[in-house]
Coordinates of C-alpha atoms in Angstrom, one line a residue:
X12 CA 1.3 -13.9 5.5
X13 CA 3.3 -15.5 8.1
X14 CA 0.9 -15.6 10.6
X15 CA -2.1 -16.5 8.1
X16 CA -1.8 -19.1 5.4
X17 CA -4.9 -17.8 4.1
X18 CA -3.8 -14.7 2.7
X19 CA -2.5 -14.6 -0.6
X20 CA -1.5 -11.5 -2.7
X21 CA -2.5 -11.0 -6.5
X22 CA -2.1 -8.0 -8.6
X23 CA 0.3 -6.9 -11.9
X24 CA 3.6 -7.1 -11.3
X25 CA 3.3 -7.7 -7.9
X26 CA 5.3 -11.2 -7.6
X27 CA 9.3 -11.1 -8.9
X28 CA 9.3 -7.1 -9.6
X29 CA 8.0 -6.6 -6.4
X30 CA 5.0 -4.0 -7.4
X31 CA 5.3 -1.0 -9.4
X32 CA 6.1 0.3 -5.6
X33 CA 7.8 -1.8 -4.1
X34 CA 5.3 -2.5 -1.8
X35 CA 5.3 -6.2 -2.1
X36 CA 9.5 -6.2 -2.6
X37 CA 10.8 -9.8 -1.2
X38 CA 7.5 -11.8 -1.4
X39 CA 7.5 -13.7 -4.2
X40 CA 10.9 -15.2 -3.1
X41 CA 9.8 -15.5 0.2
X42 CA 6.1 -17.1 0.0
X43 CA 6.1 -18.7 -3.7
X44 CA 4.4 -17.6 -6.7
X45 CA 1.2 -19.3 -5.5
X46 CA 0.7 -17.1 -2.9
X47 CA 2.3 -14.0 -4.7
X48 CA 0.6 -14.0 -7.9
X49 CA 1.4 -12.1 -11.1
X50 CA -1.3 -11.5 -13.0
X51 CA -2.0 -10.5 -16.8
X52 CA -3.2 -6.9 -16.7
X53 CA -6.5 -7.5 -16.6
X54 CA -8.2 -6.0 -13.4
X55 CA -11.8 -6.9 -14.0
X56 CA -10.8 -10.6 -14.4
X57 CA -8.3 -10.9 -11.1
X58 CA -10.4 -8.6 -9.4
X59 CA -13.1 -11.6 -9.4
X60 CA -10.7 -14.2 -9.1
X61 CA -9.9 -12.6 -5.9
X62 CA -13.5 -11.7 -4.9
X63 CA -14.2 -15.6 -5.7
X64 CA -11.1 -16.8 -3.2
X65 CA -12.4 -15.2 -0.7
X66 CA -15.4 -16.8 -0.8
X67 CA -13.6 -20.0 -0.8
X68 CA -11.9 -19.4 2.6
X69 CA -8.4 -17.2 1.2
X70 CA -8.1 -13.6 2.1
X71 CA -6.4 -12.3 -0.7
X72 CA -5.1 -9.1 -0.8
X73 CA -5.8 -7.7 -4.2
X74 CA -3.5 -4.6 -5.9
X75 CA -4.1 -2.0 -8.7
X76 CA -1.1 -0.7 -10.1
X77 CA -2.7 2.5 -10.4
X78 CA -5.9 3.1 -8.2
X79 CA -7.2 4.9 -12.1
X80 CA -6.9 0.8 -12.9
X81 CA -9.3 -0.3 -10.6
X82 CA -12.5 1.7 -12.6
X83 CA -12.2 -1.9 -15.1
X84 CA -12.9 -3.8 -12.4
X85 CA -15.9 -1.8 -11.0
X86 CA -18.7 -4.3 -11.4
X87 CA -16.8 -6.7 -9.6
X88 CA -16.5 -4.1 -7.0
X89 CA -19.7 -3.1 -6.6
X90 CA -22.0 -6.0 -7.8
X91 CA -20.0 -9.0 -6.3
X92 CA -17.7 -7.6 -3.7
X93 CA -20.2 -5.3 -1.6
X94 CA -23.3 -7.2 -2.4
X95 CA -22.4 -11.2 -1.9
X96 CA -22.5 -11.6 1.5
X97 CA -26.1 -9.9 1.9
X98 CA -27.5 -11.8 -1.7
X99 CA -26.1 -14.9 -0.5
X100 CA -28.6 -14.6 2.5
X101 CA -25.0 -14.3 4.8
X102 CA -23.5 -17.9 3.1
X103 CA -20.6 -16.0 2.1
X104 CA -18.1 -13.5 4.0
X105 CA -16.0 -11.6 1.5
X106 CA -12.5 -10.7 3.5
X107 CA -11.1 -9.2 0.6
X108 CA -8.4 -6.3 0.9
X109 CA -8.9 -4.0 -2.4
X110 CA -5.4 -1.7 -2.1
X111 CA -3.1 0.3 -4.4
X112 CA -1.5 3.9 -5.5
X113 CA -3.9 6.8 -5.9
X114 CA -4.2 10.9 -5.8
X115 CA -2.0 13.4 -7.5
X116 CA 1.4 12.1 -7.6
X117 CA 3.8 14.4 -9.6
X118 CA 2.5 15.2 -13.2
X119 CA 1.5 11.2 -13.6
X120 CA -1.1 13.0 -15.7
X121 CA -4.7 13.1 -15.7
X122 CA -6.0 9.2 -16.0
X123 CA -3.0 8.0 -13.1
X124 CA -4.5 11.1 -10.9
X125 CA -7.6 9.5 -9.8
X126 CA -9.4 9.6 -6.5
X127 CA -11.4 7.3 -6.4
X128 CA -12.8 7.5 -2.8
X129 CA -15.7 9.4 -4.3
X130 CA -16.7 6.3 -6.6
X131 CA -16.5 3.7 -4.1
X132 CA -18.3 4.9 -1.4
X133 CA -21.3 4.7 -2.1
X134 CA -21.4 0.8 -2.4
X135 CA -23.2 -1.3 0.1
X136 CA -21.2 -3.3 1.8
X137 CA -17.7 -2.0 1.3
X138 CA -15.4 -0.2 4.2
X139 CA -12.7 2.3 3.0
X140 CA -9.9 3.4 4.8
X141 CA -7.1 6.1 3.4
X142 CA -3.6 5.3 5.7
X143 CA -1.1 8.9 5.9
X144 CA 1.5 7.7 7.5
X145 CA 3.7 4.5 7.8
X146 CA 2.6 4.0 11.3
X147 CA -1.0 3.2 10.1
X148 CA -0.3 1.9 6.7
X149 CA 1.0 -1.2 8.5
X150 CA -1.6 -0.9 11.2
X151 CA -4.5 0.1 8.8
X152 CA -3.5 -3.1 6.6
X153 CA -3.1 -5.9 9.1
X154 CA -6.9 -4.8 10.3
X155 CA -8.4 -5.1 6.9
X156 CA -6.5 -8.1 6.3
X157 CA -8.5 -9.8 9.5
X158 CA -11.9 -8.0 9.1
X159 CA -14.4 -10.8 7.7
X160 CA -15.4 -7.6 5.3
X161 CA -14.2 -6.5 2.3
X162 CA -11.9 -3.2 2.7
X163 CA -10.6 -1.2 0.0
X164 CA -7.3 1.1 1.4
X165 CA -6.1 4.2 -0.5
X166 CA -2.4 4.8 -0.7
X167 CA -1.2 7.7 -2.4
X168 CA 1.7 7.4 -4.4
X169 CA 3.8 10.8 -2.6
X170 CA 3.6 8.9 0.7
X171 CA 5.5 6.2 0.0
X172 CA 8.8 7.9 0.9
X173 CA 8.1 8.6 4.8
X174 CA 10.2 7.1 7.1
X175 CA 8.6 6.5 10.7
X176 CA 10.2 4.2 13.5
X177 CA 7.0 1.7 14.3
X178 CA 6.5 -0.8 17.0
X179 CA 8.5 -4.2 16.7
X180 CA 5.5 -6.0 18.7
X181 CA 2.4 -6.6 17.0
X182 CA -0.4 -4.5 16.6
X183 CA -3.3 -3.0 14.4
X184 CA -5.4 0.1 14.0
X185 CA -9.2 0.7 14.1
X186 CA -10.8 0.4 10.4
X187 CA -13.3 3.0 12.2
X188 CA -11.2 5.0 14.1
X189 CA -10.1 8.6 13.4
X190 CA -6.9 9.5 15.0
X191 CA -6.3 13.1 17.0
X192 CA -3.6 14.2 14.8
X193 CA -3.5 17.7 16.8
X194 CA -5.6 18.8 19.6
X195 CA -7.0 22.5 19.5
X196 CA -9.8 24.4 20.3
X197 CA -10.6 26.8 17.6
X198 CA -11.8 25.1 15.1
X199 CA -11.7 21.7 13.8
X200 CA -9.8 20.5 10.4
X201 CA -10.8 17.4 9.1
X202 CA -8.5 15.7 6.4
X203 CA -7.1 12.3 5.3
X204 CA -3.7 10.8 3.5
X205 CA -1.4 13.3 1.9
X206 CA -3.7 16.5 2.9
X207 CA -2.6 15.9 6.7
X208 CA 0.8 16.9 5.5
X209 CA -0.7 19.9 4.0
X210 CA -3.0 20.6 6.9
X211 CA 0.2 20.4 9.3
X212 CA 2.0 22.6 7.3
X213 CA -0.3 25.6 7.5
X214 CA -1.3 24.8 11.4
X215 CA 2.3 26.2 11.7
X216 CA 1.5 29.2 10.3
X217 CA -2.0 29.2 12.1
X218 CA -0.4 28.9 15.5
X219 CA 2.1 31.7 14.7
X220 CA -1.3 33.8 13.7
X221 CA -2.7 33.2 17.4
X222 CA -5.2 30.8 16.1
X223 CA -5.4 27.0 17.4
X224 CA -6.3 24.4 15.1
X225 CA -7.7 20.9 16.4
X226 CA -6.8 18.8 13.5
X227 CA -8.2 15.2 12.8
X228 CA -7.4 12.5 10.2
X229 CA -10.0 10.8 9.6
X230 CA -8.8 7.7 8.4
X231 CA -12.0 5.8 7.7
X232 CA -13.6 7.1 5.1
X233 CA -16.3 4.5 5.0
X234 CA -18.0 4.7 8.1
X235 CA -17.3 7.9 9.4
X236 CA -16.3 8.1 12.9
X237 CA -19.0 10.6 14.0
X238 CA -17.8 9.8 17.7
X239 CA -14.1 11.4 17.6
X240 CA -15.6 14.3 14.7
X241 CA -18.9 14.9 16.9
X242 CA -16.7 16.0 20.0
X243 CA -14.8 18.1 19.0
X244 CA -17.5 19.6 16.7
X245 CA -18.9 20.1 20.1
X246 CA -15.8 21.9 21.8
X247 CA -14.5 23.9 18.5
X248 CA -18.1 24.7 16.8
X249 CA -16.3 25.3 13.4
X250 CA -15.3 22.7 10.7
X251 CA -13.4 23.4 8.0
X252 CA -12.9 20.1 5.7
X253 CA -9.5 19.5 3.5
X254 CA -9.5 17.0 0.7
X255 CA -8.0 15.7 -2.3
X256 CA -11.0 14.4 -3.7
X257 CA -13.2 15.8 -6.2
X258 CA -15.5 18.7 -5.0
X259 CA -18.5 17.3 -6.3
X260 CA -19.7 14.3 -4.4
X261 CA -16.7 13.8 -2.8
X262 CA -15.6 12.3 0.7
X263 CA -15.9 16.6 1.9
X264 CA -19.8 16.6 1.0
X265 CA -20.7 13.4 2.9
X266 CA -18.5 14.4 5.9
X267 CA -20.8 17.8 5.4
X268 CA -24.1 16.0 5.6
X269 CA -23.5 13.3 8.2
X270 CA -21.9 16.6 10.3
X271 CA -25.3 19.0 9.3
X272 CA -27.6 16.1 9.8
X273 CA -25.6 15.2 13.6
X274 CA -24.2 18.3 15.1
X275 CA -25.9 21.0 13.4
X276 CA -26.8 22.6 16.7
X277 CA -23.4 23.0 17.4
X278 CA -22.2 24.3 14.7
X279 CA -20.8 28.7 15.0
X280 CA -20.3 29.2 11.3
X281 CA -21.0 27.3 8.0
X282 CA -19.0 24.3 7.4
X283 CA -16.2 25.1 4.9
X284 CA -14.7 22.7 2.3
X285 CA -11.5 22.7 0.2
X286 CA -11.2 20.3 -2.7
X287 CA -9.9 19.4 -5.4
X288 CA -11.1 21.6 -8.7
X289 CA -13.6 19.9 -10.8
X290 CA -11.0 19.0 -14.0
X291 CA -9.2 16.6 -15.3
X292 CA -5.7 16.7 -13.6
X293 CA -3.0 19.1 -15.7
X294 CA 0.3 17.4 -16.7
X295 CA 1.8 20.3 -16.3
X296 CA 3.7 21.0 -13.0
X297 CA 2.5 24.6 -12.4
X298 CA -1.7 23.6 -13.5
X299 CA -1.8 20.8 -11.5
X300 CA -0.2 22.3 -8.4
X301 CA -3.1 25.2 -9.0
X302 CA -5.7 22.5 -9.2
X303 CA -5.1 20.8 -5.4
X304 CA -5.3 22.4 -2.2
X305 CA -2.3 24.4 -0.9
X306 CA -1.1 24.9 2.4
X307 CA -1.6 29.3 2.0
X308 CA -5.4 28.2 1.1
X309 CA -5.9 26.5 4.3
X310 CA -4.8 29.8 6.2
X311 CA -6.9 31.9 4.7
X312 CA -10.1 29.3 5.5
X313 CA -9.5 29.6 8.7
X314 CA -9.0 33.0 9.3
X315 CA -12.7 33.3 7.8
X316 CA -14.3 30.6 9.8
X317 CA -13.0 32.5 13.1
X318 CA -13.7 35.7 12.1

């Protein structure tokens, strides 16, 4: 905001309070309530006013308290935010950053549980990246702030507690770019935002085991980056895939097409997936705990796959 008079931020509660996490703490006092707006909760509505600003010339940087939120404003999403630039016959760029809280936080309950990668995706036009760590968080935001296209970024709401020492100089990530979390060369674990944590976790236990797992977050959801996942598909020949999203038609079974329809040939073993069960997300501790992959279940994939 320093850098760029353009961008604005606009969103419930995220002016004086700061944002239901903090996210946007100091702003308000620091920029002015012009450029940090509180708005009435109303996502469809400020949604568009932030779709329309960026037509205009702003780059606003939009946030839903609750990712769950965003499903009011989906029209604007889909028919106005994907779509303009290509139905206005390229008049309009849309640099819009869509952003906020999302996944299974700690029984939130079943409607602030969402993942909503699976809903957006499929939406000409749009680029979705999931950030894991606070290293690119900042670096996966300052890119989507400066692309000319409109970028939704998941958080999820157990994440916001890492600490990581980052870079005092300036700097920004790849919006397309998976990163090598863990090089390896038995098989390859694909996973994104709080499931890397998970992933790690059990690549502890893996390596104990005598097994080497090449791990990858992929980070943009929307484009893949076959590149980085089409090597080492090449050098492991097994793929297991580790999500919080929804089984069906989730971010897992597109990764499993673009990687059946590209590297097939390649492939030792059938890809393997772990999601998310198919139900609404249990308020209760123990249920929803059962209902999201787990560290143990990750082991035991693997020990299939390289059987």
């Amino acid at each position: 905001m320093e850098r760029d008079i353009r961008v604005c931020v606009m969103g419930e509660d995220v002016g004086h309070y700061g944002g239901s996490y903090k996210v946007t703490k100091g702003l308000a006092k620091k920029f002015g309530d012009l450029r940090v707006l509180d708005t009435p909760i109303a996502e469809n509505s400020f949604t568009g006013m932030g779709i329309g600003a960026a037509m205009t010339g702003l780059r606003p940087v939009v946030e839903g308290m609750n990712m769950g939120f965003l499903l009011l404003a989906f029209n604007q999403i889909s028919n106005n935010c994907g779509m303009l630039h290509y139905t206005s016959g390229g008049q309009f760029t849309i640099p819009i950053v869509i952003r906020g809280p999302g996944g299974v936080g700690r029984q939130l309950g079943a409607e602030h549980s969402q993942r909503l990668e699976s809903y957006f995706q499929s939406i000409p036009g749009i680029q979705m990246v999931a950030c894991s760590t606070p290293y690119n968080a900042k670096g996966l935001m300052k890119a989507a702030i400066r692309s000319e296209n409109p970028v939704i970024l998941f958080e999820h709401v157990l994440l916001y507690n890492l600490k990581e020492r980052i870079p005092d100089e300036d700097y920004i990530c790849n919006l397309e770019e998976a990163e090598m979390v863990r090089p390896g060369e038995h098989v390859t674990i694909l996973t994104y935002s709080r499931m890397r944590y998970h992933v790690m976790q059990a690549a502890k236990t893996l390596v104990n085991k005598g097994y080497d797992p090449e791990v990858i977050d992929i980070r943009s959801l929307k484009p893949f980056d076959l590149y980085t996942i089409g090597n080492s598909v090449k050098k492991t020949h097994r793929v297991l895939i580790v999500e919080e999203c929804m089984r069906t038609g989730g971010i897992g079974a597109s990764l499993i097409a673009a990687i059946t329809e590209n590297f097939n040939d390649y492939l030792d073993a059938p890809i393997m997936c772990l999601s998310s069960q198919d139900v609404p997300t249990p308020y209760a501790g123990t249920l929803e705990e059962v209902t999201v992959v787990q560290p143990a279940q990750i082991v035991t994939a693997v020990e299939q796959l390289c059987q």
